[in-house]
Coordinates of C-alpha atoms and ligand atoms in Angstrom, one line a residue:
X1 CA 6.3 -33.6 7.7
X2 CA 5.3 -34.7 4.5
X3 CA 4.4 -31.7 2.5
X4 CA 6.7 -30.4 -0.4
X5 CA 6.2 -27.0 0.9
X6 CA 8.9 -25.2 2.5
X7 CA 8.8 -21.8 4.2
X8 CA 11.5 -19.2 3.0
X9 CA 13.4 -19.6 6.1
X10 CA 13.3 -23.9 5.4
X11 CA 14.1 -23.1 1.8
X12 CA 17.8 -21.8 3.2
X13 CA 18.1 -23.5 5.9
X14 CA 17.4 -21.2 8.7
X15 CA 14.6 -20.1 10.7
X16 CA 12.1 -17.7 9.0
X17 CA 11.9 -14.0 9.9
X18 CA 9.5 -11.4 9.2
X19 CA 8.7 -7.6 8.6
X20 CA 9.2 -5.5 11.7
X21 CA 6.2 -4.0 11.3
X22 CA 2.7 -4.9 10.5
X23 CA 0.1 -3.1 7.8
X24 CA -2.4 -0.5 9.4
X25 CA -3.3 0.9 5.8
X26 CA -4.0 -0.3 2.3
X27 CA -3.6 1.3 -1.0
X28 CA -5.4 -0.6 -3.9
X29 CA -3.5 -2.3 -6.9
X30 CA -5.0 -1.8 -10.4
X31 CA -4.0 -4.3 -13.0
X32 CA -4.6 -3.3 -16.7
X33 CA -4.8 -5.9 -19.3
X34 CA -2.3 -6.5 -22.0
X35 CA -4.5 -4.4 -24.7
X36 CA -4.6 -1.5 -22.9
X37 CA -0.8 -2.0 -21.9
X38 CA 0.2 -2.3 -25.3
X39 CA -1.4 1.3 -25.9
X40 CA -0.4 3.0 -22.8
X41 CA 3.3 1.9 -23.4
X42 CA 2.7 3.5 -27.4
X43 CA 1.7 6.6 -25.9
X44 CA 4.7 7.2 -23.7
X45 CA 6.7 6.2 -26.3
X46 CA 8.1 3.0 -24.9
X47 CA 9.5 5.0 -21.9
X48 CA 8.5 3.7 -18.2
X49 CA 9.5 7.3 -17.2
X50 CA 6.4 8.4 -19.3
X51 CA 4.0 6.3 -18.2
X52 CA 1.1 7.3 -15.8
X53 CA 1.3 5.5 -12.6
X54 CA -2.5 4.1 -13.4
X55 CA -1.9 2.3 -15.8
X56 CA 1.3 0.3 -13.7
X57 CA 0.2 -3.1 -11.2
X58 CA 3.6 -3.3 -9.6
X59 CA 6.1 0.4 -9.3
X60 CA 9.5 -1.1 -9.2
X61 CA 10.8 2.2 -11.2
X62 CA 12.6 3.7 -8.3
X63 CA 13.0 3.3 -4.5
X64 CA 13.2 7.4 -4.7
X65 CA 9.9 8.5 -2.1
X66 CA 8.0 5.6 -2.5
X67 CA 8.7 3.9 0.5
X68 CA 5.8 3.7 3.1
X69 CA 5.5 5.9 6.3
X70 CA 5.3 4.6 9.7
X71 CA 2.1 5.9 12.5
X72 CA 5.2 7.5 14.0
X73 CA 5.8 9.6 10.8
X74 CA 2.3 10.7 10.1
X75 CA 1.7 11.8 13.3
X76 CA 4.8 13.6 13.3
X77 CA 3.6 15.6 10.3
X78 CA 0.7 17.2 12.0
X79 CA 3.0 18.8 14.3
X80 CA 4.4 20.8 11.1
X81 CA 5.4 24.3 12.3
X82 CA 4.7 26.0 9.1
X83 CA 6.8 28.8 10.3
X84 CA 8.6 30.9 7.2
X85 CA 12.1 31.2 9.3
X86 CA 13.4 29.2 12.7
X87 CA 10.6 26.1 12.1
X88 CA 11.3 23.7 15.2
X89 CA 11.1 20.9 13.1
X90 CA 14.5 22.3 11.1
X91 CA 15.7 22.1 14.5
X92 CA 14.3 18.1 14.7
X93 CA 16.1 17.4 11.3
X94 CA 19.3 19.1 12.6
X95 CA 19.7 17.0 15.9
X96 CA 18.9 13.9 13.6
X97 CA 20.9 14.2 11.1
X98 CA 23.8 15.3 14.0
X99 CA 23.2 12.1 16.0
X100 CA 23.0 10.0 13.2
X101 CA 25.6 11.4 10.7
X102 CA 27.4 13.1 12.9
X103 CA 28.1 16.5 10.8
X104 CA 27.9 19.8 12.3
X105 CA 26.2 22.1 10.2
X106 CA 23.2 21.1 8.3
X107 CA 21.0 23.1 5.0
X108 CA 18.2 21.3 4.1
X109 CA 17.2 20.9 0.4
X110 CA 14.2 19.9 -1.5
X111 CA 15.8 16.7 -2.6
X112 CA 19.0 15.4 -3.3
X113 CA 19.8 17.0 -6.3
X114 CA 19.5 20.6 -4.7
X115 CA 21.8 19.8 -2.7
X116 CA 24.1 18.3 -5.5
X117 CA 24.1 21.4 -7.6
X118 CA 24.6 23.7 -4.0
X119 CA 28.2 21.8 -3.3
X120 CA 28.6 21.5 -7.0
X121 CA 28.6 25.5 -7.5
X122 CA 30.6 26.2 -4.0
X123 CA 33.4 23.6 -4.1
X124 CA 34.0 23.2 -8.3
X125 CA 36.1 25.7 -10.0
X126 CA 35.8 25.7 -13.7
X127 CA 38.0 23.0 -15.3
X128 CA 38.7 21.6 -12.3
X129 CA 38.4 17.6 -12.0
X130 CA 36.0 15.7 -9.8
X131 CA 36.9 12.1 -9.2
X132 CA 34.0 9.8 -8.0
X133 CA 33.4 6.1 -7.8
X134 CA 31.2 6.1 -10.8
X135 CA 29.1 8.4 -12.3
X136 CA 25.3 9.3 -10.9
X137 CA 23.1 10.9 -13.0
X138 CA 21.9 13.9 -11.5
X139 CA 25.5 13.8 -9.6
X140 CA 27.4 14.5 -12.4
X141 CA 25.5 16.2 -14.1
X142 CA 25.8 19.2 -11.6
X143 CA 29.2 19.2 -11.5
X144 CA 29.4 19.4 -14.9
X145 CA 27.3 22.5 -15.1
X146 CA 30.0 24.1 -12.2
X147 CA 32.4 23.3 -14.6
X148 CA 34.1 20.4 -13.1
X149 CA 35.0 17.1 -15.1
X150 CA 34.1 13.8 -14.1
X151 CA 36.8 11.4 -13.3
X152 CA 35.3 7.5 -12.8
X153 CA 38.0 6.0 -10.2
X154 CA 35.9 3.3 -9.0
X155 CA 37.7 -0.6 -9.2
X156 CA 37.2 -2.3 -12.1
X157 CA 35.6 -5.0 -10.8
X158 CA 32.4 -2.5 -10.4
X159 CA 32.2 -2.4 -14.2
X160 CA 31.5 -6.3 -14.7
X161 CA 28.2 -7.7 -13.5
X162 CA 30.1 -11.0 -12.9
X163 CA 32.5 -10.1 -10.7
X164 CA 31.3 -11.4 -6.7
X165 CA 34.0 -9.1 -5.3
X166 CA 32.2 -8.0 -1.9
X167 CA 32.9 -4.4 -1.8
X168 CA 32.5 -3.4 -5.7
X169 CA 31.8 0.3 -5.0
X170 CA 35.3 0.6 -3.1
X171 CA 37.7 3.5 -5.0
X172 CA 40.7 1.9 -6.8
X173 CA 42.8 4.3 -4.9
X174 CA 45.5 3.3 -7.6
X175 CA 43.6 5.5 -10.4
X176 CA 43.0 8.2 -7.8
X177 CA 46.3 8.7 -6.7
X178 CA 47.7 8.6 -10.6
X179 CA 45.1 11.1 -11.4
X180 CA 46.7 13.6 -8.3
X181 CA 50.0 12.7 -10.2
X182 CA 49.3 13.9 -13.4
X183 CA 46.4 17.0 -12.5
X184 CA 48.5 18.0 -9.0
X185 CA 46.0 18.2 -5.8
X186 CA 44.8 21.8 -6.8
X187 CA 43.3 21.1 -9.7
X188 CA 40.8 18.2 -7.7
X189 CA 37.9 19.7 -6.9
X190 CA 37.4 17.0 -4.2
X191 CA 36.7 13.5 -4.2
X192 CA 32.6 12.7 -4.7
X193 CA 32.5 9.3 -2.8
X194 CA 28.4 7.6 -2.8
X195 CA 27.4 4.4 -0.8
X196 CA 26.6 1.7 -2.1
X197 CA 26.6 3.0 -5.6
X198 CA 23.8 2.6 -7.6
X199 CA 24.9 2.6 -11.0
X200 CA 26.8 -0.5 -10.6
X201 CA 24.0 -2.7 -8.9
X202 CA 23.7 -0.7 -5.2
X203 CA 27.4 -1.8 -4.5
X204 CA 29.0 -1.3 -1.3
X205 CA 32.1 0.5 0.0
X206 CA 34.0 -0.9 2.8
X207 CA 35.4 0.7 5.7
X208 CA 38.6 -0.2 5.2
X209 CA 38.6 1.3 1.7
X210 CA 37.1 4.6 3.2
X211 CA 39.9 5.0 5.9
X212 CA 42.6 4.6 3.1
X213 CA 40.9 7.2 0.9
X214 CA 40.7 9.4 3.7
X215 CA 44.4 9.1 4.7
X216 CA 45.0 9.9 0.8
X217 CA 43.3 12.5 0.6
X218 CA 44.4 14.2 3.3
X219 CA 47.8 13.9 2.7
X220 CA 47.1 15.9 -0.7
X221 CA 44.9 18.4 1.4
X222 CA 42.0 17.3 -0.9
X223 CA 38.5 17.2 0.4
X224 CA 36.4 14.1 0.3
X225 CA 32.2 14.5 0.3
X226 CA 29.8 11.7 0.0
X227 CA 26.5 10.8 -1.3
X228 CA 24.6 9.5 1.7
X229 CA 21.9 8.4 -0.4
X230 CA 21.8 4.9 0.3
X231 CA 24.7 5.4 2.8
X232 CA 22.5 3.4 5.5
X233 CA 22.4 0.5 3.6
X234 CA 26.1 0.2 2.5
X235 CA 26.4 0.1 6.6
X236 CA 24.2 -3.2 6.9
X237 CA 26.5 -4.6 3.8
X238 CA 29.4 -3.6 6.2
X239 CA 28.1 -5.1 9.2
X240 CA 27.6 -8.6 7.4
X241 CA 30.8 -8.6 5.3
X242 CA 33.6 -6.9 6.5
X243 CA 35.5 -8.3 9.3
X244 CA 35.7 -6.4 13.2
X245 CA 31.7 -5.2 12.3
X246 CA 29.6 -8.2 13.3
X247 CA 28.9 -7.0 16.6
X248 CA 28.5 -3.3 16.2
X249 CA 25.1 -1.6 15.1
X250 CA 24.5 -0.1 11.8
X251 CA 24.1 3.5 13.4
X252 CA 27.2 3.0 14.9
X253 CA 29.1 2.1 11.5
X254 CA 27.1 4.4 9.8
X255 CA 28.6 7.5 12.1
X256 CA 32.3 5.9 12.0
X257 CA 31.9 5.7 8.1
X258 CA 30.8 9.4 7.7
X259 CA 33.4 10.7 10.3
X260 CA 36.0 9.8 7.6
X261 CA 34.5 12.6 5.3
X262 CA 34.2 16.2 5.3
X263 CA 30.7 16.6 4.7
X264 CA 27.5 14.6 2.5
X265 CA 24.3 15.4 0.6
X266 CA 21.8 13.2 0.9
X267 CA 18.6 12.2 -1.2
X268 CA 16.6 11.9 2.0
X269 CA 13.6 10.1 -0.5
X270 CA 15.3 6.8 -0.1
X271 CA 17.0 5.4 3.0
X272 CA 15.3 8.3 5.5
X273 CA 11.4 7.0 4.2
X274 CA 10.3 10.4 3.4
X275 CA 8.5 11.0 0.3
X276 CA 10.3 14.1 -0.6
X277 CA 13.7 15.9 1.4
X278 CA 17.6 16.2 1.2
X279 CA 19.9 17.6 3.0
X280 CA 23.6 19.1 2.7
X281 CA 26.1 18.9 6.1
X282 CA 29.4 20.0 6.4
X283 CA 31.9 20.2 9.2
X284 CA 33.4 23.5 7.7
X285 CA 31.9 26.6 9.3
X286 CA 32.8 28.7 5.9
X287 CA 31.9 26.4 3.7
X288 CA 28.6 26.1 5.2
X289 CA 28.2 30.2 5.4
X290 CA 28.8 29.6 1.6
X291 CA 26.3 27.0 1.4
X292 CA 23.7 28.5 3.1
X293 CA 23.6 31.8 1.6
X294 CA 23.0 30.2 -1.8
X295 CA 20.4 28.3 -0.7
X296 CA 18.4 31.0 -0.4
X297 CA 18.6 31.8 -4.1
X298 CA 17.8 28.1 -5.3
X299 CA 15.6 26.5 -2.8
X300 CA 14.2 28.6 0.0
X301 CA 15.4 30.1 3.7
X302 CA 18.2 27.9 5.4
X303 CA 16.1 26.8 8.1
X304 CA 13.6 25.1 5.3
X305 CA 15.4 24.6 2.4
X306 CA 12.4 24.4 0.0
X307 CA 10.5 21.8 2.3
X308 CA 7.4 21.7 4.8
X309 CA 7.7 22.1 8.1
X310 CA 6.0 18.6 8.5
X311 CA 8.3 16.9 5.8
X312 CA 11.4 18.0 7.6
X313 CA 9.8 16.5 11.2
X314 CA 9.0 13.5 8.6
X315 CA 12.7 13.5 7.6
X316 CA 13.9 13.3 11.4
X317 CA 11.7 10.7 12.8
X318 CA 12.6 8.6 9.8
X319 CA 16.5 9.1 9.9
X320 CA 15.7 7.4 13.5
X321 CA 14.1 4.6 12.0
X322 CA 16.1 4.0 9.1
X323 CA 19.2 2.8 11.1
X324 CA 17.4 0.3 12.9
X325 CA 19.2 -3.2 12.9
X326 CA 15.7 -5.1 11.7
X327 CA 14.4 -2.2 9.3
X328 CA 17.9 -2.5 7.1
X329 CA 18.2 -6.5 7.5
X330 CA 14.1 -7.0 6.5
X331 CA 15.3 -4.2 3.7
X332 CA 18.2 -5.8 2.3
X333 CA 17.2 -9.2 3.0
X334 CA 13.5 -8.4 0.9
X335 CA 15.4 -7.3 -2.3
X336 CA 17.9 -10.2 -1.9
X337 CA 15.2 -12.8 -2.1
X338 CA 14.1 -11.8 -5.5
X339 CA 17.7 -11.8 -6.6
X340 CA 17.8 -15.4 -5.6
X341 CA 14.8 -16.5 -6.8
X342 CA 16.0 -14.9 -10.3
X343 CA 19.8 -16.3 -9.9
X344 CA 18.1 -19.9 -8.9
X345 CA 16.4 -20.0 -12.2
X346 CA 19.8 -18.6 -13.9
X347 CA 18.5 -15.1 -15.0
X348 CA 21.6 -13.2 -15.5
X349 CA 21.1 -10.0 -13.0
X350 CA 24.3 -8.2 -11.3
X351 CA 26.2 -10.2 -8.6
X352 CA 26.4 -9.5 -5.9
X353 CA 22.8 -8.3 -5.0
X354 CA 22.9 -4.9 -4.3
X355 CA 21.0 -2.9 -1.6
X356 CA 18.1 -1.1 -3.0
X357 CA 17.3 -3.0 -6.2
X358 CA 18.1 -6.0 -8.4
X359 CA 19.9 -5.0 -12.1
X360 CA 18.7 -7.6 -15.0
X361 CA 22.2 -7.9 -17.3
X362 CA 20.1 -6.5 -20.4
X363 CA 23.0 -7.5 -22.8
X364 CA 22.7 -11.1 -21.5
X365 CA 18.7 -11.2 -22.3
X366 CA 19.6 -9.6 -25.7
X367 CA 23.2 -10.6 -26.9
X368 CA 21.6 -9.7 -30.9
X369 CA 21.1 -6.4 -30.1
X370 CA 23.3 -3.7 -30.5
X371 CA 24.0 -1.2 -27.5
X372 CA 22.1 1.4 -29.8
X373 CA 19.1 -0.6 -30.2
X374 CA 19.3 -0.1 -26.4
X375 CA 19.1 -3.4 -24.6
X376 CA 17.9 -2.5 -21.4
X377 CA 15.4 0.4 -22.6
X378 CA 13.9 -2.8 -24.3
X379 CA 14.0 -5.1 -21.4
X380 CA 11.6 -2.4 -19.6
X381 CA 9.1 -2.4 -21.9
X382 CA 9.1 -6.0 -22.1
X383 CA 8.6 -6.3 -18.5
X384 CA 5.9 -3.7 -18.6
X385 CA 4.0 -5.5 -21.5
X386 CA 4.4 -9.0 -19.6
X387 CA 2.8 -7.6 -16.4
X388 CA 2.6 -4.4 -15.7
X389 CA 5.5 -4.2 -14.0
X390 CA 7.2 -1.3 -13.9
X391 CA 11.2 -0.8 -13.8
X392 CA 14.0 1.8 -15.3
X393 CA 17.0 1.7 -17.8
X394 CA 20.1 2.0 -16.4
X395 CA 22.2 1.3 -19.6
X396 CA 23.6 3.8 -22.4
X397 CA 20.2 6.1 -22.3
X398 CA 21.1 6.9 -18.9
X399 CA 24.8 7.7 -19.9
X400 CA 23.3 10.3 -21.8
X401 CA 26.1 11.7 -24.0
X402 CA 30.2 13.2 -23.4
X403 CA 29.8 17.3 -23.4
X404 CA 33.3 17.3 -25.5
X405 CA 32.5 14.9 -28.5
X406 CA 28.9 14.6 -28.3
X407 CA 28.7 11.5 -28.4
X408 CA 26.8 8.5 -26.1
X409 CA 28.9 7.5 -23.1
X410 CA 28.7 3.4 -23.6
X411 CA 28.7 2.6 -20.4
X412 CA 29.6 -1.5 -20.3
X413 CA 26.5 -1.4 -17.5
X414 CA 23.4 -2.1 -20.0
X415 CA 21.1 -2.8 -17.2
X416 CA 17.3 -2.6 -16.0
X417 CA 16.9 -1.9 -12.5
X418 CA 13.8 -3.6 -10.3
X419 CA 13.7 -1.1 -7.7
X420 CA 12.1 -2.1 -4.3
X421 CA 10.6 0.7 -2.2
X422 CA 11.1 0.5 1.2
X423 CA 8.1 -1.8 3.4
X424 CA 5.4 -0.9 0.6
X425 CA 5.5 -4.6 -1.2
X426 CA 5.4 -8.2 0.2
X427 CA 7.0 -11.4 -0.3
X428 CA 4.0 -12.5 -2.3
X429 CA 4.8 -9.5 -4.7
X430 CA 8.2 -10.5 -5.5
X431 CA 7.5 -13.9 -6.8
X432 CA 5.1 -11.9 -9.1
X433 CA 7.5 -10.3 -10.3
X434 CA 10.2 -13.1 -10.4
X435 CA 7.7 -15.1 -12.9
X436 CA 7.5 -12.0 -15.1
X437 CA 11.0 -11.6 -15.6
X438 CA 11.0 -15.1 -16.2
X439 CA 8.3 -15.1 -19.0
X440 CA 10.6 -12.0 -20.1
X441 CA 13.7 -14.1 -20.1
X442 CA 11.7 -17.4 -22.0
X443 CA 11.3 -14.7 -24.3
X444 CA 14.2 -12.7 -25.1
X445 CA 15.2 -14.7 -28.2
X446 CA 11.7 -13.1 -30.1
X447 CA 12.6 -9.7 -28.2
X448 CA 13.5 -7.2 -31.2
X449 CA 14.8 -3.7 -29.7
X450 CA 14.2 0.0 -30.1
X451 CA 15.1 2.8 -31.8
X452 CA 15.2 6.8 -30.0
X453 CA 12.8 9.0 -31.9
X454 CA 13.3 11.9 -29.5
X455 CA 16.5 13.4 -27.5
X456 CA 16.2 15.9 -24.8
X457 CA 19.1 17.9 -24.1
X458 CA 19.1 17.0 -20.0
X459 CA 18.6 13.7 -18.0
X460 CA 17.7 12.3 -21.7
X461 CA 16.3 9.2 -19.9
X462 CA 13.5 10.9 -18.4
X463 CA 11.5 12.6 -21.5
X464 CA 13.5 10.2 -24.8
X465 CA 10.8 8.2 -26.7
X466 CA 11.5 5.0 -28.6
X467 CA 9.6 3.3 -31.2
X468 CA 9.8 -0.8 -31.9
X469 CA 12.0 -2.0 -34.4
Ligands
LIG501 C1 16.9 6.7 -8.3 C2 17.0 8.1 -8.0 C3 16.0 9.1 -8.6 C4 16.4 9.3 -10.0 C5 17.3 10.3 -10.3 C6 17.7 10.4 -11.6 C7 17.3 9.5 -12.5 C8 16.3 8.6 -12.2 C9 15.9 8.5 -10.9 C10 18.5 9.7 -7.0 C11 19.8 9.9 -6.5 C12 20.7 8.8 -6.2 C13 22.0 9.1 -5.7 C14 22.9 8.0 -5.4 C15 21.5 11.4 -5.8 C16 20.3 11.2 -6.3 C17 19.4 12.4 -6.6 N1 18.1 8.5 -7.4 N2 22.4 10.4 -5.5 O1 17.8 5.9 -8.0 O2 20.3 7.6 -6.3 O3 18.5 12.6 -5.6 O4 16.3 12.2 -6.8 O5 16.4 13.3 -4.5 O6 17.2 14.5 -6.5 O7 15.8 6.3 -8.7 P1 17.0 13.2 -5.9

């Protein structure tokens, strides 16, 4: 051949491969131009969160209920028993998430932060601590309100975007056991343990890291509950990484990985392709009674947990599809070719490429800015302005600020998060987006930063404004 042009598969070597599915329905893409961008960002205050979804040409703000539903789950929805108590399809998501998970007892929530602030108000006593590897918004934010106090105990290698180690979300199990040594056992609420954590660049745990938590735990009689989130995905990282799980399936490591904990909420709006839905599951029988008792107060009857019948049969036919070998590779494998593309032209993002997004090092774009001129919150807005590209700050507005001094948590994270939903964009749509981060990058040293003109008291990140310095 004489051509200069290389498929991706030729570009590494390899042979190509493609989406597992192909495209039975369209939804339009409306590209504003950079006049009408400039005015749109003004109005929300140079806040992505504020802008209306109109006005934005490609959504990389969250993978959070944006993925696309299959033919499968559409048709599943019409068969929505709308029933107020006993709905079959609560039955559905039970089985599912039993098969799949492998817990016993299952409360369904609206989304993954009812479910968060259920566990947080029936397993936190006031002042006790609750050690996690590294903090999630929402997360901790509930077990703050139940009184509990945050402990980060994830390796330090998660806190530097330049570190390659392969399993940065792993628990230094060094930090937790001195913090069992100096707090004793009873005052640990339990250990809050997420896959492939999110606020360090969707970084996996490994199995081998699990296993010794567990054996730790136990021996102090503490219990150990995990964010399930993206717990799918941390699987596939397993299955490609860690030695002995080559040849097994990424249901089958997923159920061994979750069979080391005592129970997991989930945010159901990301690996499970639902548009809205959690969950809660516990092995405990009295826990559970606990649980599901209070769910009636916060979200709705136990066998609908604030949802639609139809969502919940959504929820079950896409836990089913979301451990599929080809769905998590084509996943993984669609977020890890923009990382490449971006690493190739030496655009400093985190390392390794995470599972659900790619995280721009902010203070790397923007080493004249101070953290409170707010780096990352800056990078978004560029991006935006560039292209209409949508993505979120994941630096020291998203830290929010400490309870006890007031002050901003400086988290050394100052990153902005390009967050793929799950089989909504193409290839084609990634290199558009790989050329506006570039023209952001060719850019940075003209890139002045921002200054916060309003606070809210919760979740700051959502509702803050900024104005340009
Ligand atoms: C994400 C989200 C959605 C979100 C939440 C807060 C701020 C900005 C965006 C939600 C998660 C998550 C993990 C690991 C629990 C929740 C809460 N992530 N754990 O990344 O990532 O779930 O949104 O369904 O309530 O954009 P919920």
């Amino acid at each position: 051949m004489t051509s200069h042009l290389q498929t991706m598969g030729q570009q590494s070597g390899r042979r190509s491969w493609a989406e597992p599915w192909k495209i039975k329905m369209v939804e339009p893409l409306r590209m504003i131009d950079r006049a009408a961008r400039e005015q749109a960002l003004a109005e929300a205050g140079c806040n992505t969160f504020l802008l209306r979804s109109d006005d934005v040409y490609i959504d990389l703000l969250t993978d959070s209920g944006t993925s696309a539903m299959s033919d499968r789950q559409w048709a599943g929805m019409m068969t929505g028993d709308e029933a107020y108590a006993g709905s079959r399809n609560y039955y559905n998501l039970e089985a599912a998430i039993r098969q799949y998970y492998g817990y016993r007892y299952v409360v369904p929530t609206h989304q993954g932060r009812g479910a968060e602030h259920l566990i947080s108000q029936v397993a936190i006593k006031r002042g006790q601590y609750v050690p996690g590897n590294m903090y999630f918004t929402t997360t901790r934010l509930h077990q703050e309100l139940a009184g509990g106090i945050f402990v980060d105990v994830i390796c330090d290698e998660a806190h530097d975007p330049q570190s390659t180690a392969p399993f940065k979300g792993n628990v230094d199990l060094d930090k937790l056991e001195r913090l069992i040594a100096r707090e004793g056992a009873a005052s640990i609420a339990y250990v809050s343990l997420a896959g492939t954590v999110n606020m360090a660049g969707g970084q996996p745990v490994s199995m081998e890291n699990v296993r010794a938590l567990r054996q730790l735990t136990a021996k102090h009689g503490i219990r150990l509950y995990l964010d399930a989130t993206r717990m799918v995905e941390n699987a596939f990282f397993i299955q490609q990484q860690e030695p002995g799980y080559r040849d097994k399936t990424i249901a089958a490591i997923l159920k061994e990985f979750c069979g080391h904990t005592d129970g997991a909420w989930m945010s159901a709006k990301k690996d499970s392709l639902v548009n809205i839905g959690g969950w809660l599951a516990v092995d405990d029988w009295n826990l559970f009674e606990e649980l599901r008792n209070l769910v009636v107060v916060y979200e709705g009857l136990h066998t609908y947990g604030g949802l639609a019948g139809r969502d919940m049969e959504a929820m079950a036919i896409g836990i089913a599809e979301s451990v599929q070998d080809d769905h998590v590779r084509c996943r993984v494998e669609q977020v890890r070719y923009l990382g490449e593309l971006l690493s190739e032209w030496e655009i400093p993002i985190v390392r390794p490429i995470g599972g659900h997004a790619i995280f721009l090092d902010a203070r790397r774009f923007y080493p004249h800015l101070a953290q409170d001129e707010f780096p990352a919150q800056t990078l978004a807005a560029e991006l935006y302005l560039d292209s209409g590209i949508r993505s979120m700050e994941r630096g020291i507005v998203s830290a929010g600020r400490s309870p006890s001094t007031g002050d901003h948590y400086r988290p050394k994270l100052e990153l902005t998060r390009l967050t793929i939903p799950r089989r909504v964009y193409t290839q084609a749509h990634m290199d558009v987006v790989a050329e506006s981060v570039l023209a952001a990058w060719q850019n940075r040293e003209r890139t002045r930063g921002l200054k916060m003109v309003y606070e809210p008291k919760y979740l700051r990140f959502f509702q803050a404004r900024f104005e340009r310095l």
